[in-house]
Amino acid sequence: YNRSPAFMDFFDDYKYTNGNFAAFGSSGAGKSTMLQCIAKRLREQGRKIICVVPEKGHEYRPLCEAVGGQFIKLGPSSPDCIGLMEIRRLGANAYSARTGEIRRESLLAEKVSWLSVWYSLQKRGLTEEDRSYIDASLIECYGRFGITFDNASLFLEDGVTLKETPVIKDWYDVLMEKPETKHLAVVLTRYVSGSAASMGGRTNVDTDNPYIVIDLTGLSDDLQLAAVYAATGFATDVIVQNGDVGTALLSDELWKLLGANSNPLAADYTMQMVKLIRSQGGIAGVTSQGMADMMALDGGKYGKGILDSCRVKFIMQMEEQEARLVQEKLNLTEEETRMITRFRRGEGLLCIGHNHVPIAIYVSPKEYEAITTSPADLRARLKQEG
């Protein structure tokens, strides 16, 4: 109201029950700018940042490079790869990095469960028999690398060096060996010898960089959902492993894992992941063009779970119909709802519990230069450089 600055520490768990946040707004309202602005400020505070961007990932590249980050492009045409079958979540809890303590729960069992869901996103209508075959094939595959349900088997004799884990081709070979599982190997073919072969290998990028952007732009519809799930799973592993360092997962359009094209297993994983991140000393920030997208699966069960796990909400400019839906979900007043439809780019309503405050997002000139996607700005820059 009076142009005073609004300060907010997402990691202040004394003030906020959790620092997770969700941002809603129509296309062009300024969600991506706000997300990148938050990412850069958190990085300056010494936090580790992982951005998962399903669409228009190139918009995140200039700022990523400006802060010395690692830009990872996942897709058939890219040489970048994050190993899908690697086991990373070794820590026992948010503070295990201090003690070196290894989790008592079976890490292999956890990974097998995660990979089973990843597989189900690419092959609909799996029978219980198929699910059993997938489970058994994964256990067999890791077993050939000396990895069992005993967590100690993940390491070489020195107890410190991790063993090499299998890749998708190794899993494919196991499925192809038996007549009853050959039909299940078809889904993995594209990751072995098909167009997505570059996505099925071992990690070849710097995953220790404190500022990571994972770009999933340009993936076909049948690959994108599984890729979003994989990237989000990787980010969650890193957050759990980093413990109390305080890591932020910022995902543009995470609703894809909750929408009508997803499935209950992936949606439930996403909902649980957002809850887990905060308990492990991190925060999750998600955006969506509208509330309806997040409420499209199973009557909004999973979308509501995400909203309930996000103490902070940013509501930016929306059309009348979408604003009415937000009004219902967040108990906004009539005046606040009308305000949402009149917001200009970069303006929004910050909602934390019963506190609703109109805000405007401002960036510094250098930040704006790295973040802006305005055609007019880009033309002016080219003219100046020319």
mmCIF file of C-alpha atoms in Angstrom, residues 70 72-74 78-83 86 88 198-199 201-207:
data_model
loop_
_atom_site.group_PDB
_atom_site.id
_atom_site.type_symbol
_atom_site.label_atom_id
_atom_site.label_comp_id
_atom_site.label_asym_id
_atom_site.label_seq_id
_atom_site.Cartn_x
_atom_site.Cartn_y
_atom_site.Cartn_z
ATOM 1 C CA GLN A 70 24.981 -25.636 -14.231
ATOM 2 C CA ILE A 72 21.251 -29.126 -17.864
ATOM 3 C CA LYS A 73 19.213 -29.787 -20.990
ATOM 4 C CA LEU A 74 17.497 -33.175 -20.883
ATOM 5 C CA SER A 78 21.036 -33.235 -25.780
ATOM 6 C CA PRO A 79 24.191 -35.023 -24.597
ATOM 7 C CA ASP A 80 23.406 -34.112 -20.956
ATOM 8 C CA CYS A 81 22.283 -36.981 -18.730
ATOM 9 C CA ILE A 82 21.265 -37.514 -15.110
ATOM 10 C CA GLY A 83 21.411 -41.247 -14.330
ATOM 11 C CA GLU A 86 21.628 -44.077 -9.549
ATOM 12 C CA ARG A 88 21.630 -40.889 -4.225
ATOM 13 C CA SER A 198 21.057 -40.110 -24.377
ATOM 14 C CA MET A 199 18.680 -40.019 -21.379
ATOM 15 C CA GLY A 201 22.987 -43.513 -19.393
ATOM 16 C CA ARG A 202 25.035 -42.365 -16.413
ATOM 17 C CA THR A 203 25.284 -38.854 -15.023
ATOM 18 C CA ASN A 204 27.723 -36.728 -17.029
ATOM 19 C CA VAL A 205 26.966 -33.240 -15.646
ATOM 20 C CA ASP A 206 27.995 -31.378 -12.500
ATOM 21 C CA THR A 207 25.257 -32.189 -10.006
#
